[in-house]
């Protein structure tokens, strides 16, 4: 399942981070690593971006960026 498919209020664990180059590096630098548990706090009114909580930090990602991250439900 992709991170962009996780519904608001649910938690998931990162299985794989796709993408390449600057996008992948940016995601990894934000602390979104394989095995990290994340909680989808909310979606913006037009469903883009989404707000995550990972390791106690609030992170906003565009839906296109979230489509690069594969997760499993927790």
N, CA, C and O atoms as a DFTB+ gen file, in Angstrom:
296 C
 N C O
     1  1       0.851      -1.168       0.000
     2  2       0.000       0.000       0.000
     3  2       0.902       1.238       0.000
     4  3       1.982       1.223       0.590
     5  1       0.462       2.287      -0.652
     6  2       1.225       3.528      -0.726
     7  2       0.821       4.467       0.408
     8  3      -0.311       4.426       0.889
     9  1       1.753       5.303       0.821
    10  2       1.465       6.264       1.880
    11  2       0.311       7.189       1.492
    12  3      -0.467       7.601       2.352
    13  1       0.199       7.509       0.233
    14  2      -0.885       8.397      -0.223
    15  2      -2.264       7.744      -0.092
    16  3      -3.278       8.437      -0.173
    17  1      -2.319       6.426       0.110
    18  2      -3.583       5.700       0.246
    19  2      -4.025       5.535       1.695
    20  3      -5.148       5.102       1.952
    21  1      -3.155       5.875       2.645
    22  2      -3.489       5.725       4.062
    23  2      -4.496       6.806       4.441
    24  3      -4.297       7.982       4.137
    25  1      -5.564       6.408       5.097
    26  2      -6.607       7.366       5.446
    27  2      -6.215       8.189       6.672
    28  3      -5.350       7.802       7.459
    29  1      -6.861       9.306       6.804
    30  2      -6.600      10.238       7.899
    31  2      -6.846       9.560       9.247
    32  3      -7.864       8.894       9.437
    33  1      -5.922       9.733      10.167
    34  2      -6.063       9.161      11.504
    35  2      -5.473       7.774      11.654
    36  3      -5.511       7.216      12.750
    37  1      -4.931       7.199      10.598
    38  2      -4.361       5.845      10.646
    39  2      -2.837       5.895      10.757
    40  3      -2.210       6.901      10.425
    41  1      -2.259       4.804      11.222
    42  2      -0.805       4.692      11.333
    43  2      -0.297       3.609      10.395
    44  3      -1.030       2.690      10.029
    45  1       0.959       3.729      10.014
    46  2       1.585       2.754       9.118
    47  2       3.088       2.739       9.372
    48  3       3.631       3.647      10.001
    49  1       3.749       1.702       8.878
    50  2       5.200       1.567       8.993
    51  2       5.789       1.566       7.583
    52  3       5.268       0.904       6.685
    53  1       6.864       2.302       7.397
    54  2       7.498       2.407       6.088
    55  2       8.207       1.102       5.746
    56  3       8.988       0.577       6.540
    57  1       7.923       0.586       4.548
    58  2       8.532      -0.643       4.066
    59  2       9.611      -0.330       3.030
    60  3      10.673      -0.954       3.024
    61  1       9.334       0.640       2.154
    62  2      10.256       0.947       1.067
    63  2      10.071       2.391       0.635
    64  3       8.953       2.906       0.595
    65  1      11.179       3.032       0.313
    66  2      11.130       4.392      -0.215
    67  2      11.639       4.352      -1.640
    68  3      12.798       4.022      -1.891
    69  1      10.760       4.691      -2.575
    70  2      11.114       4.681      -3.985
    71  2      11.662       6.023      -4.410
    72  3      12.144       6.803      -3.588
    73  1      11.585       6.283      -5.690
    74  2      12.086       7.552      -6.216
    75  2      13.581       7.496      -6.421
    76  3      14.229       6.477      -6.184
    77  1      14.108       8.612      -6.864
    78  2      15.548       8.675      -7.062
    79  2      16.019      10.118      -6.916
    80  3      15.215      11.050      -6.898
    81  1      17.316      10.283      -6.813
    82  2      17.908      11.610      -6.780
    83  2      17.484      12.459      -5.607
    84  3      17.415      11.991      -4.471
    85  1      17.200      13.724      -5.901
    86  2      16.927      14.722      -4.875
    87  2      15.677      14.397      -4.054
    88  3      15.666      14.619      -2.843
    89  1      14.623      13.876      -4.692
    90  2      13.397      13.559      -3.968
    91  2      13.648      12.490      -2.915
    92  3      13.236      12.649      -1.766
    93  1      14.307      11.420      -3.281
    94  2      14.607      10.334      -2.337
    95  2      15.484      10.855      -1.193
    96  3      15.225      10.554      -0.028
    97  1      16.496      11.616      -1.515
    98  2      17.409      12.153      -0.504
    99  2      16.644      13.068       0.467
   100  3      16.867      13.020       1.677
   101  1      15.747      13.894      -0.071
   102  2      14.956      14.802       0.765
   103  2      14.073      14.032       1.743
   104  3      13.971      14.391       2.916
   105  1      13.441      12.976       1.251
   106  2      12.580      12.155       2.113
   107  2      13.409      11.502       3.222
   108  3      12.991      11.490       4.380
   109  1      14.564      10.968       2.883
   110  2      15.420      10.324       3.877
   111  2      15.944      11.334       4.892
   112  3      16.039      11.018       6.078
   113  1      16.284      12.538       4.449
   114  2      16.791      13.575       5.354
   115  2      15.734      14.043       6.352
   116  3      16.073      14.526       7.432
   117  1      14.455      13.903       5.998
   118  2      13.380      14.269       6.923
   119  2      13.178      13.215       8.002
   120  3      12.359      13.409       8.901
   121  1      13.903      12.108       7.936
   122  2      13.788      11.060       8.939
   123  2      12.805       9.967       8.586
   124  3      12.495       9.119       9.422
   125  1      12.310       9.974       7.358
   126  2      11.391       8.929       6.921
   127  2      12.212       7.772       6.371
   128  3      12.468       7.692       5.170
   129  1      12.618       6.881       7.260
   130  2      13.467       5.748       6.914
   131  2      12.672       4.458       6.980
   132  3      11.595       4.408       7.575
   133  1      13.210       3.415       6.366
   134  2      12.574       2.098       6.409
   135  2      12.392       1.677       7.865
   136  3      13.331       1.752       8.658
   137  1      11.192       1.237       8.212
   138  2      10.882       0.805       9.568
   139  2      10.298       1.889      10.457
   140  3       9.846       1.598      11.565
   141  1      10.297       3.138       9.992
   142  2       9.758       4.244      10.778
   143  2       8.234       4.173      10.813
   144  3       7.586       4.000       9.781
   145  1       7.673       4.308      12.008
   146  2       6.218       4.326      12.140
   147  2       5.740       5.763      11.975
   148  3       6.287       6.686      12.578
   149  1       4.711       5.937      11.150
   150  2       4.171       7.263      10.887
   151  2       2.670       7.259      11.151
   152  3       2.012       6.221      11.084
   153  1       2.154       8.426      11.446
   154  2       0.719       8.605      11.678
   155  2       0.243       9.706      10.744
   156  3       0.805      10.802      10.736
   157  1      -0.789       9.421       9.956
   158  2      -1.343      10.432       9.052
   159  2      -2.289      11.301       9.875
   160  3      -3.395      10.886      10.219
   161  1      -1.835      12.511      10.182
   162  2      -2.602      13.424      11.028
   163  2      -3.820      13.967      10.285
   164  3      -4.945      13.865      10.776
   165  1      -3.600      14.541       9.109
   166  2      -4.727      15.089       8.353
   167  2      -4.321      15.381       6.917
   168  3      -3.137      15.474       6.591
   169  1      -5.323      15.522       6.076
   170  2      -5.151      15.947       4.692
   171  2      -5.633      17.387       4.591
   172  3      -6.539      17.790       5.320
   173  1      -5.047      18.152       3.709
   174  2      -5.529      19.510       3.452
   175  2      -6.916      19.415       2.805
   176  3      -7.295      18.346       2.325
   177  1      -7.671      20.504       2.785
   178  2      -9.034      20.461       2.234
   179  2      -9.120      19.910       0.802
   180  3     -10.109      19.259       0.465
   181  1      -8.133      20.148      -0.027
   182  2      -8.152      19.626      -1.395
   183  2      -7.322      18.350      -1.535
   184  3      -6.940      17.969      -2.642
   185  1      -7.044      17.691      -0.403
   186  2      -6.310      16.423      -0.335
   187  2      -4.828      16.540      -0.709
   188  3      -4.185      15.522      -0.964
   189  1      -4.283      17.735      -0.746
   190  2      -2.862      17.900      -1.040
   191  2      -2.377      19.172      -0.378
   192  3      -2.904      20.232      -0.719
   193  1      -1.442      19.165       0.517
   194  2      -0.598      18.059       0.991
   195  2      -1.234      17.298       2.162
   196  3      -2.348      17.598       2.590
   197  1      -0.492      16.310       2.663
   198  2      -0.932      15.597       3.845
   199  2       0.068      15.850       4.961
   200  3       1.253      16.065       4.707
   201  1      -0.410      15.824       6.186
   202  2       0.455      16.062       7.342
   203  2       0.677      14.757       8.086
   204  3      -0.273      14.054       8.430
   205  1       1.949      14.440       8.333
   206  2       2.336      13.214       9.016
   207  2       2.979      13.544      10.348
   208  3       3.501      14.641      10.545
   209  1       2.937      12.593      11.252
   210  2       3.739      12.684      12.466
   211  2       4.681      11.489      12.441
   212  3       4.247      10.337      12.417
   213  1       5.976      11.782      12.446
   214  2       7.006      10.742      12.442
   215  2       8.066      11.122      13.459
   216  3       8.636      12.211      13.390
   217  1       8.329      10.241      14.392
   218  2       9.329      10.475      15.434
   219  2       9.066      11.777      16.187
   220  3      10.006      12.481      16.556
   221  1       7.804      12.099      16.416
   222  2       7.440      13.285      17.166
   223  2       7.456      14.584      16.378
   224  3       7.175      15.643      16.940
   225  1       7.776      14.530      15.096
   226  2       7.822      15.729      14.259
   227  2       6.669      15.742      13.270
   228  3       6.276      14.697      12.752
   229  1       6.129      16.924      13.011
   230  2       5.076      17.092      12.012
   231  2       5.745      17.356      10.668
   232  3       6.592      18.241      10.548
   233  1       5.355      16.578       9.658
   234  2       5.942      16.672       8.322
   235  2       4.816      16.784       7.314
   236  3       3.836      16.043       7.388
   237  1       4.948      17.704       6.375
   238  2       3.980      17.825       5.286
   239  2       4.598      17.285       4.013
   240  3       5.735      17.617       3.679
   241  1       3.857      16.457       3.305
   242  2       4.303      15.886       2.034
   243  2       3.231      16.094       0.984
   244  3       2.038      16.028       1.279
   245  1       3.656      16.344      -0.227
   246  2       2.710      16.368      -1.344
   247  2       2.283      14.930      -1.627
   248  3       3.010      13.986      -1.318
   249  1       1.117      14.777      -2.209
   250  2       0.605      13.445      -2.520
   251  2       1.542      12.733      -3.499
   252  3       1.758      11.528      -3.370
   253  1       2.100      13.454      -4.473
   254  2       3.032      12.836      -5.430
   255  2       4.261      12.290      -4.727
   256  3       4.786      11.249      -5.124
   257  1       4.731      12.974      -3.684
   258  2       5.871      12.481      -2.907
   259  2       5.463      11.263      -2.085
   260  3       6.227      10.305      -1.975
   261  1       4.270      11.295      -1.512
   262  2       3.782      10.180      -0.690
   263  2       3.562       8.924      -1.524
   264  3       3.598       7.815      -0.990
   265  1       3.337       9.082      -2.826
   266  2       3.163       7.920      -3.706
   267  2       4.464       7.149      -3.896
   268  3       4.436       6.018      -4.381
   269  1       5.585       7.724      -3.531
   270  2       6.888       7.054      -3.658
   271  2       7.223       6.182      -2.449
   272  3       8.222       5.464      -2.457
   273  1       6.381       6.245      -1.404
   274  2       6.661       5.535      -0.161
   275  2       5.670       4.390       0.025
   276  3       4.457       4.600       0.052
   277  1       6.204       3.175       0.153
   278  2       5.379       1.986       0.369
   279  2       5.319       1.723       1.875
   280  3       6.344       1.749       2.557
   281  1       4.119       1.470       2.387
   282  2       3.930       1.263       3.820
   283  2       3.092       0.014       4.065
   284  3       2.472      -0.535       3.155
   285  1       3.094      -0.421       5.339
   286  2       2.207      -1.493       5.780
   287  2       1.412      -0.961       6.962
   288  3       1.968      -0.245       7.795
   289  1       0.137      -1.287       7.060
   290  2      -0.687      -0.807       8.180
   291  2      -0.159      -1.327       9.516
   292  3       0.407      -2.418       9.589
   293  1      -0.349      -0.537      10.562
   294  2       0.076      -0.948      11.909
   295  2      -1.152      -1.249      12.729
   296  3      -1.038      -1.615      13.899
